[in-house]
CSV table of C-alpha atoms and ligand atoms in Angstrom, one decimal:
chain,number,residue,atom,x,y,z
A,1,UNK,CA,0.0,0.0,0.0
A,2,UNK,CA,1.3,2.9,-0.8
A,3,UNK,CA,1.0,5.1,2.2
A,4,UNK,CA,2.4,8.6,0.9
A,5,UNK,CA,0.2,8.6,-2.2
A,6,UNK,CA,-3.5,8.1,-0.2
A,7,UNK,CA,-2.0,11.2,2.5
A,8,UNK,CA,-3.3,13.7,0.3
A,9,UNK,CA,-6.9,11.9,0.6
A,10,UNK,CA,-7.0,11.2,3.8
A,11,UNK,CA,-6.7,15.1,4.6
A,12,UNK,CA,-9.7,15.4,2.2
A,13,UNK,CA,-11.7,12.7,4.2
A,14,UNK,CA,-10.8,14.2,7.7
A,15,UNK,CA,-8.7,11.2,8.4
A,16,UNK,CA,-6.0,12.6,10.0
A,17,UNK,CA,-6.9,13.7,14.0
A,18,UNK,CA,-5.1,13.8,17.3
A,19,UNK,CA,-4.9,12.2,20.8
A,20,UNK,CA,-4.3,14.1,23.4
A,21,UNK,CA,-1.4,13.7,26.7
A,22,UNK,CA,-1.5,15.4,29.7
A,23,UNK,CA,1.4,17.7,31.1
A,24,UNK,CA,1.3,17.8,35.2
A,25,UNK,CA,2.9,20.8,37.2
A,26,UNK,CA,5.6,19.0,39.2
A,27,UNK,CA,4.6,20.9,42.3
A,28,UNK,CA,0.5,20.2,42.6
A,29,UNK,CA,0.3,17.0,40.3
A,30,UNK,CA,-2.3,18.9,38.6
A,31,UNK,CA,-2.8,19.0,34.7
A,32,UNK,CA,-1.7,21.9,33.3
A,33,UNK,CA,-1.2,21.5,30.3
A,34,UNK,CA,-2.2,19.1,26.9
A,35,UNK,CA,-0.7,17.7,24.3
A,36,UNK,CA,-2.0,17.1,20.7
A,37,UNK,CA,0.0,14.2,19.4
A,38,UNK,CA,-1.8,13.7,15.7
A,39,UNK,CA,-3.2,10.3,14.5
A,40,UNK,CA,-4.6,9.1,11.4
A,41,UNK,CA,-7.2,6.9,11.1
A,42,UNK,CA,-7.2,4.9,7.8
A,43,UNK,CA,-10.3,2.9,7.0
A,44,UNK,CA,-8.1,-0.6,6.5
A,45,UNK,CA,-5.0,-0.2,8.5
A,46,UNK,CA,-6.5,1.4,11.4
A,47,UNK,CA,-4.0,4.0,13.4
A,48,UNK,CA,-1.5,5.3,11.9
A,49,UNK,CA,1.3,7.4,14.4
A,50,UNK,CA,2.9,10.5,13.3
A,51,UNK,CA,6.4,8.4,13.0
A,52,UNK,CA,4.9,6.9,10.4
A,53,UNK,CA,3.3,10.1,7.8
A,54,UNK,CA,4.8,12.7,9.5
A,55,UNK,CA,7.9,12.0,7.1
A,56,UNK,CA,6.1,11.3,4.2
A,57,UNK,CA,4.3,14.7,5.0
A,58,UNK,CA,7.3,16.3,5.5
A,59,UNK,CA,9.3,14.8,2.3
A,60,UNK,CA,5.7,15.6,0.1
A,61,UNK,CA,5.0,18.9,1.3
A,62,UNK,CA,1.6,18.0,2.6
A,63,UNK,CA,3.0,19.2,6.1
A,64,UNK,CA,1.5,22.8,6.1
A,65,UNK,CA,-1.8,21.1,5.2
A,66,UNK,CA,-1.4,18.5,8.2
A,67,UNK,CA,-0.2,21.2,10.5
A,68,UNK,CA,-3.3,23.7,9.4
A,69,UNK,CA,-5.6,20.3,10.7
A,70,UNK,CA,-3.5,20.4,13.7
A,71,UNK,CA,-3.6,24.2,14.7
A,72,UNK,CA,-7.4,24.2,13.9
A,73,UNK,CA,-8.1,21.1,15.6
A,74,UNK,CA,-5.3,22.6,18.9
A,75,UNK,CA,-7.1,26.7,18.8
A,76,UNK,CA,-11.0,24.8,18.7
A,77,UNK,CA,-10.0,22.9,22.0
A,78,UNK,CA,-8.3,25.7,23.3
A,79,UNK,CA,-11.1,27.7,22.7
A,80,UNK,CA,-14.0,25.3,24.3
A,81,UNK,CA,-11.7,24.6,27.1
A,82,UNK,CA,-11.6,28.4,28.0
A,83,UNK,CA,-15.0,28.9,27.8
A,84,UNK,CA,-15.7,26.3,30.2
A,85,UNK,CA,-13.4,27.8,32.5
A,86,UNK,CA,-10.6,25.2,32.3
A,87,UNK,CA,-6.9,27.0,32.4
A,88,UNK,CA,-5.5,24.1,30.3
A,89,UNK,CA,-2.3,25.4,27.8
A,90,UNK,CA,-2.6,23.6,24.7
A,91,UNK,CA,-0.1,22.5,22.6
A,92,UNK,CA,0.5,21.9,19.0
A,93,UNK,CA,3.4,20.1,17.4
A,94,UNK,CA,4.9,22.6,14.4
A,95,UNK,CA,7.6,20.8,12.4
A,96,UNK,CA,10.5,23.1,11.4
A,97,UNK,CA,9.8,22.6,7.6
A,98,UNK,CA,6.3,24.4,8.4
A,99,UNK,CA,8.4,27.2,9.5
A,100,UNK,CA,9.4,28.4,5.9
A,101,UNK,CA,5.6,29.2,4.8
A,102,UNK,CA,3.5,31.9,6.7
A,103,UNK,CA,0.7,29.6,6.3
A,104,UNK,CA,0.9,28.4,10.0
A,105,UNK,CA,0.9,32.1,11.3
A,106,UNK,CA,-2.1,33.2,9.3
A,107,UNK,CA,-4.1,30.1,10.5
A,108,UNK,CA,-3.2,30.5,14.0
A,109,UNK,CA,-4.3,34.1,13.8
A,110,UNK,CA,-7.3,33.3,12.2
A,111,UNK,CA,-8.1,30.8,14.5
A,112,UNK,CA,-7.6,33.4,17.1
A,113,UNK,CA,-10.1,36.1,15.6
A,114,UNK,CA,-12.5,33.8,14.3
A,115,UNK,CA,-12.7,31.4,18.0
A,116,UNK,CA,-11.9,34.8,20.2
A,117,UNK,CA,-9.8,32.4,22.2
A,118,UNK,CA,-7.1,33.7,24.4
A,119,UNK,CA,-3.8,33.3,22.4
A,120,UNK,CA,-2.0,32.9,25.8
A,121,UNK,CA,-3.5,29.5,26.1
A,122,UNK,CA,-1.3,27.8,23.2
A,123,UNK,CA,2.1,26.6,22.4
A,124,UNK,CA,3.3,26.0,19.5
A,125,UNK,CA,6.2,23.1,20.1
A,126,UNK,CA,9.2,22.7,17.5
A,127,UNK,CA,9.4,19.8,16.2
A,128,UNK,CA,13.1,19.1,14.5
A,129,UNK,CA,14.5,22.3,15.1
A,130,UNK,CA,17.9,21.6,14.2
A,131,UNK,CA,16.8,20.5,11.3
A,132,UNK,CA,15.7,24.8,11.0
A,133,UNK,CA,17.6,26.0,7.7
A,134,UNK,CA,17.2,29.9,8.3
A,135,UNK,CA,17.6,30.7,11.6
A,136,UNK,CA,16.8,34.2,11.1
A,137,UNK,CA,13.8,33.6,9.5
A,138,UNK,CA,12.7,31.0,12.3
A,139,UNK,CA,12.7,34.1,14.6
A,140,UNK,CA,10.9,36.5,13.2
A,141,UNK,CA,8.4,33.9,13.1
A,142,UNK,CA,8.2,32.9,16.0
A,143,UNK,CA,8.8,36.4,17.9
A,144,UNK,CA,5.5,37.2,15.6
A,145,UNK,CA,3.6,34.3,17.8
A,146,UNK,CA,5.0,35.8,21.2
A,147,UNK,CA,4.4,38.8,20.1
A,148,UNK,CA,0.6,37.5,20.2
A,149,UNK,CA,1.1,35.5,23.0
A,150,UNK,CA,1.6,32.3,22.0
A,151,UNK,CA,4.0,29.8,24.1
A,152,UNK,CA,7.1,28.5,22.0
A,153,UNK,CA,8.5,25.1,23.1
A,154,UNK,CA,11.5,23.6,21.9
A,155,UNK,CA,10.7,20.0,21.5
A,156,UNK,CA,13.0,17.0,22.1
A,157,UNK,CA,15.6,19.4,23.8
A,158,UNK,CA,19.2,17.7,24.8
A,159,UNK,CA,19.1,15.2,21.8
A,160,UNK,CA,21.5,17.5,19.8
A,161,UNK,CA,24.7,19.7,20.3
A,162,UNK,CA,23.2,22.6,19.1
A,163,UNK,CA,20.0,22.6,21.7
A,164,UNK,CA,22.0,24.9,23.9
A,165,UNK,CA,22.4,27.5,21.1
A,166,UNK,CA,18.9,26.8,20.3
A,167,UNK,CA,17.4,27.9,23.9
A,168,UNK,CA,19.8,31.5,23.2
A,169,UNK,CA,18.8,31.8,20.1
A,170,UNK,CA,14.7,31.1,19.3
A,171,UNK,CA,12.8,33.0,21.3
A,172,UNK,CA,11.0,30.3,23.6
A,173,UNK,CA,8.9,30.1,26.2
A,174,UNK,CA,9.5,26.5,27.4
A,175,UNK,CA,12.2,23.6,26.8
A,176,UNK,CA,11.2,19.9,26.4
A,177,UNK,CA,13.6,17.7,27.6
A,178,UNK,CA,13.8,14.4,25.7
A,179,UNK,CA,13.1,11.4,27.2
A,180,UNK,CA,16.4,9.9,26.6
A,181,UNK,CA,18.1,12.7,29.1
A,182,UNK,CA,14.9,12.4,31.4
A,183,UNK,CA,15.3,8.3,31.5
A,184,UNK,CA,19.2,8.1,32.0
A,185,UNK,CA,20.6,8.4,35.3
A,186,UNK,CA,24.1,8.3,34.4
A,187,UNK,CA,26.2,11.5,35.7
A,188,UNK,CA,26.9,12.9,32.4
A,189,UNK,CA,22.7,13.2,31.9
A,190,UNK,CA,22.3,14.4,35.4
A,191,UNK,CA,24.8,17.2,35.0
A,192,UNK,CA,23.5,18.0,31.5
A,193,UNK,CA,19.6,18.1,33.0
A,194,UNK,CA,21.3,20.5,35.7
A,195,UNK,CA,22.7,23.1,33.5
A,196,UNK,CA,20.0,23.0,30.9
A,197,UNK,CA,17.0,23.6,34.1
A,198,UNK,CA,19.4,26.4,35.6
A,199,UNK,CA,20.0,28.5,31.9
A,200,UNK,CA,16.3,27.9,31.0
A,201,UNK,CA,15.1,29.3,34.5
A,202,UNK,CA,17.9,31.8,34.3
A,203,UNK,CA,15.9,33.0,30.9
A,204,UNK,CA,12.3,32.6,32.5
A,205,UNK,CA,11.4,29.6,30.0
A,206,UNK,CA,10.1,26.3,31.8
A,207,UNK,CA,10.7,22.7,31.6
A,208,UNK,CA,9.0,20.0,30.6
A,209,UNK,CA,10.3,16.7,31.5
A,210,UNK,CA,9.3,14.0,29.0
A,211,UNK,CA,9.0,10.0,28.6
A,212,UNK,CA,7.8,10.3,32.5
A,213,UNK,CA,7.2,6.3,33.0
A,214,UNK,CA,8.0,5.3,36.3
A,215,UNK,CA,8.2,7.1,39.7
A,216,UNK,CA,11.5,7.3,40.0
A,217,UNK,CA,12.0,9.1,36.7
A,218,UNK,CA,8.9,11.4,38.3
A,219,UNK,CA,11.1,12.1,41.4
A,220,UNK,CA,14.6,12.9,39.8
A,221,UNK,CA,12.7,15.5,37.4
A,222,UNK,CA,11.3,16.8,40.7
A,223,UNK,CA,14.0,16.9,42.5
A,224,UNK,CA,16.2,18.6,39.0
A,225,UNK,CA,13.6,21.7,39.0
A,226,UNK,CA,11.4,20.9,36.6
A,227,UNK,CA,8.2,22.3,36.2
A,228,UNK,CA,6.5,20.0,34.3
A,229,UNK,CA,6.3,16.3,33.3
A,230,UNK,CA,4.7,14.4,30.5
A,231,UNK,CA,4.5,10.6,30.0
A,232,UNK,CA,3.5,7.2,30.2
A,233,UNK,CA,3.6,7.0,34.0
A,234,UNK,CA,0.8,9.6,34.4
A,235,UNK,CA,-1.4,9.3,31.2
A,236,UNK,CA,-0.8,7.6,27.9
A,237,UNK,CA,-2.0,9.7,24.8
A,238,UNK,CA,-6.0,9.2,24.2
A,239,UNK,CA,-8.8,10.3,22.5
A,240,UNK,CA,-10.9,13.7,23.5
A,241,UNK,CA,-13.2,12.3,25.3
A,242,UNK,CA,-10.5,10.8,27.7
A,243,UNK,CA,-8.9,13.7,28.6
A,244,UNK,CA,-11.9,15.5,29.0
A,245,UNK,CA,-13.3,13.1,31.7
A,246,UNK,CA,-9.2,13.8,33.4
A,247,UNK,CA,-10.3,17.5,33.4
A,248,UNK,CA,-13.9,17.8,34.2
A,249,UNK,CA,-13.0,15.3,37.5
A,250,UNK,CA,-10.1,18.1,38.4
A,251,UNK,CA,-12.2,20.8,37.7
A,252,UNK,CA,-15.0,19.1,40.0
A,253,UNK,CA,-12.2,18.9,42.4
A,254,UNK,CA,-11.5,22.5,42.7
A,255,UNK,CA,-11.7,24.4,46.1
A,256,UNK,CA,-15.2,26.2,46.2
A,257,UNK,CA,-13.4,29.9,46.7
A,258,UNK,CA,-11.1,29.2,43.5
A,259,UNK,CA,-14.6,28.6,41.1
A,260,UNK,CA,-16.1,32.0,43.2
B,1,C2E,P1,7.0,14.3,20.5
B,1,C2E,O1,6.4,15.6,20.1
B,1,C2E,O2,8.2,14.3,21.2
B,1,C2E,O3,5.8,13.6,21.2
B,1,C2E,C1,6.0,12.7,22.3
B,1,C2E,C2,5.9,11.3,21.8
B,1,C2E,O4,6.3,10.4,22.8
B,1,C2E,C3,4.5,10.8,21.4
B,1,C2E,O5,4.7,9.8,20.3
B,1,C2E,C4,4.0,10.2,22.6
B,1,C2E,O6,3.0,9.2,22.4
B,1,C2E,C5,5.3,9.5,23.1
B,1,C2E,N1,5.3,9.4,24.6
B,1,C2E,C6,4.6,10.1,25.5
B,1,C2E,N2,5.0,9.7,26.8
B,1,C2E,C7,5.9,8.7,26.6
B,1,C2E,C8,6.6,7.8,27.5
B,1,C2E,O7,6.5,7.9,28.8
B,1,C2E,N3,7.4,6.9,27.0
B,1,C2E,C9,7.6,6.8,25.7
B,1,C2E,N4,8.5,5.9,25.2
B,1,C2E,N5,7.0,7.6,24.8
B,1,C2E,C10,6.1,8.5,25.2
B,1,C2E,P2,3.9,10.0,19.0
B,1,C2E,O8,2.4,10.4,19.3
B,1,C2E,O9,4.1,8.7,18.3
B,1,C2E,O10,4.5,11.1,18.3
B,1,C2E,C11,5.8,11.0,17.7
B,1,C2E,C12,6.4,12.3,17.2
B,1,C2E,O11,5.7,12.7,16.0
B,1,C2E,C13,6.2,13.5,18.2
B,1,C2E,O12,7.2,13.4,19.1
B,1,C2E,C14,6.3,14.6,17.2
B,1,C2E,O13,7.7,14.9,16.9
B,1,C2E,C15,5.7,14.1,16.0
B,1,C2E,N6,4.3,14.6,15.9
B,1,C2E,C16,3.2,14.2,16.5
B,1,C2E,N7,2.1,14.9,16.1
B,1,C2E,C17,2.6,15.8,15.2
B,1,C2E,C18,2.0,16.9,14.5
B,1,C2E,O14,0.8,17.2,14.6
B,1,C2E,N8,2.8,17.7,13.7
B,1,C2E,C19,4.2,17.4,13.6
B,1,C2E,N9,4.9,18.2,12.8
B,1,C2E,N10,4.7,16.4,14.3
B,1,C2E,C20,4.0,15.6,15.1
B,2,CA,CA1,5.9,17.5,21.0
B,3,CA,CA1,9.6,15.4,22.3
């Protein structure tokens, strides 16, 4: 079957959708955060995961129209999340090749004007960034989105030589750290995990431990200062509805004086 040639299609059938991870604060356990991590659902094979057509959208150019699915699809929830009073940052994968087009910029302002949502309540996370051919360019872009408020996340952060030059250089508001730093425990990691929290905090952007699967991985991300933590230990990706139930039981949990 030949996956990259029924892409185009499967945008046109509304194929392609997302599943959806929670982010904790490290300090209250509660979720702060969410995740769109994008799916597509093909009528013979089932799901697909993004390691899979994210490529093939990437090599074809049909990225900018997977990413406008995924910033319309990330500013809708945001939107009905705020209205029901849920302070829930959500966050939408960008790959650096959708950097190049302005495409992603106009949707997420439209999405903005037409939803009236609260630009403050999405991040846009970077996807490949070393992989950014014109830096320059890659900044005024983004400064354009923190300009409007958006959150900028540099995703899968320690996997490369050039993340450090990356957090100085793009104007972020929050590192991811890759689960490969997050799930080592050798000293080298440790050390690296140190200096990256301390220059991030240093520069007001936060942390986000991910590939969170067990407690002790929970507990040294604690313990290293970061702010938040993502992974299999606390909630596996799922559909809408899922997450949904996660939040309206939290919100239900809310202290009486908070809701007045
Ligand atoms: P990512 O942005 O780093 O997303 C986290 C990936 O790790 C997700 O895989 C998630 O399911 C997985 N994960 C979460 N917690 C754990 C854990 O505790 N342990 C392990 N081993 N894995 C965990 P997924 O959904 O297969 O996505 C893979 C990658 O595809 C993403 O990595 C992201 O780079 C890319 N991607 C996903 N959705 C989109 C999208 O809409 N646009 C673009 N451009 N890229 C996307
Ligand atoms: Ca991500
Ligand atoms: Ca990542």
């Amino acid at each position: 079957m030949n996956l990259m040639g029924e892409l185009s299609g499967a945008i046109e059938r509304h194929e392609i959708g997302a599943h959806f991870q929670p982010q904790i604060d490290v300090k209250t356990g509660l979720i702060v955060a969410v995740e769109l991590l994008s799916r597509w659902t093909h009528p013979s094979l089932g799901l697909i995961g993004p390691d899979e057509f994210i490529p093939l959208a990437e090599e074809s150019g049909l990225i900018d129209e997977i990413g406008a699915v995924m910033i319309d699809l990330g500013c809708e929830c945001a939107a009905d999340w705020q209205s029901r009073g849920w302070n829930i940052q959500v966050a939408v994968n960008v790959s650096a090749a959708e950097l190049p087009a302005s495409r992603f910029l106009v949707r997420i302002f439209e999405n903005v004007d037409r939803l009236h949502l609260d630009p403050s309540g999405l991040t846009v996370e970077i996807t490949e960034s070393r992989a950014i051919n014109d830096a320059r360019e890659a900044v005024a872009r983004l400064t354009v989105l923190r300009g409007l408020g958006v959150g900028v996340s540099i995703d899968d952060f320690g996997t490369g030589y050039s993340s450090i030059d990356q957090l100085l250089a793009l104007p972020s508001t929050e590192v991811k750290l890759d689960r490969s730093l997050v799930q080592s425990d050798d000293e080298e990691s440790l050390r690296a995990m140190e200096i990256i929290v301390a220059l991030a905090h240093v520069r007001r952007v936060s942390v986000v431990a991910e590939g969170v699967e067990t407690a002790e991985h929970l507990e040294r991300v604690r313990l290293l200062g970061c702010d938040r933590a993502q992974g299999f230990y606390l909630a596996r990706p799922g559909p809408r509805a899922e997450i949904e139930a996660m939040l309206e039981l939290q919100d239900a949990a809310r202290p009486r004086e908070e809701i007045a």
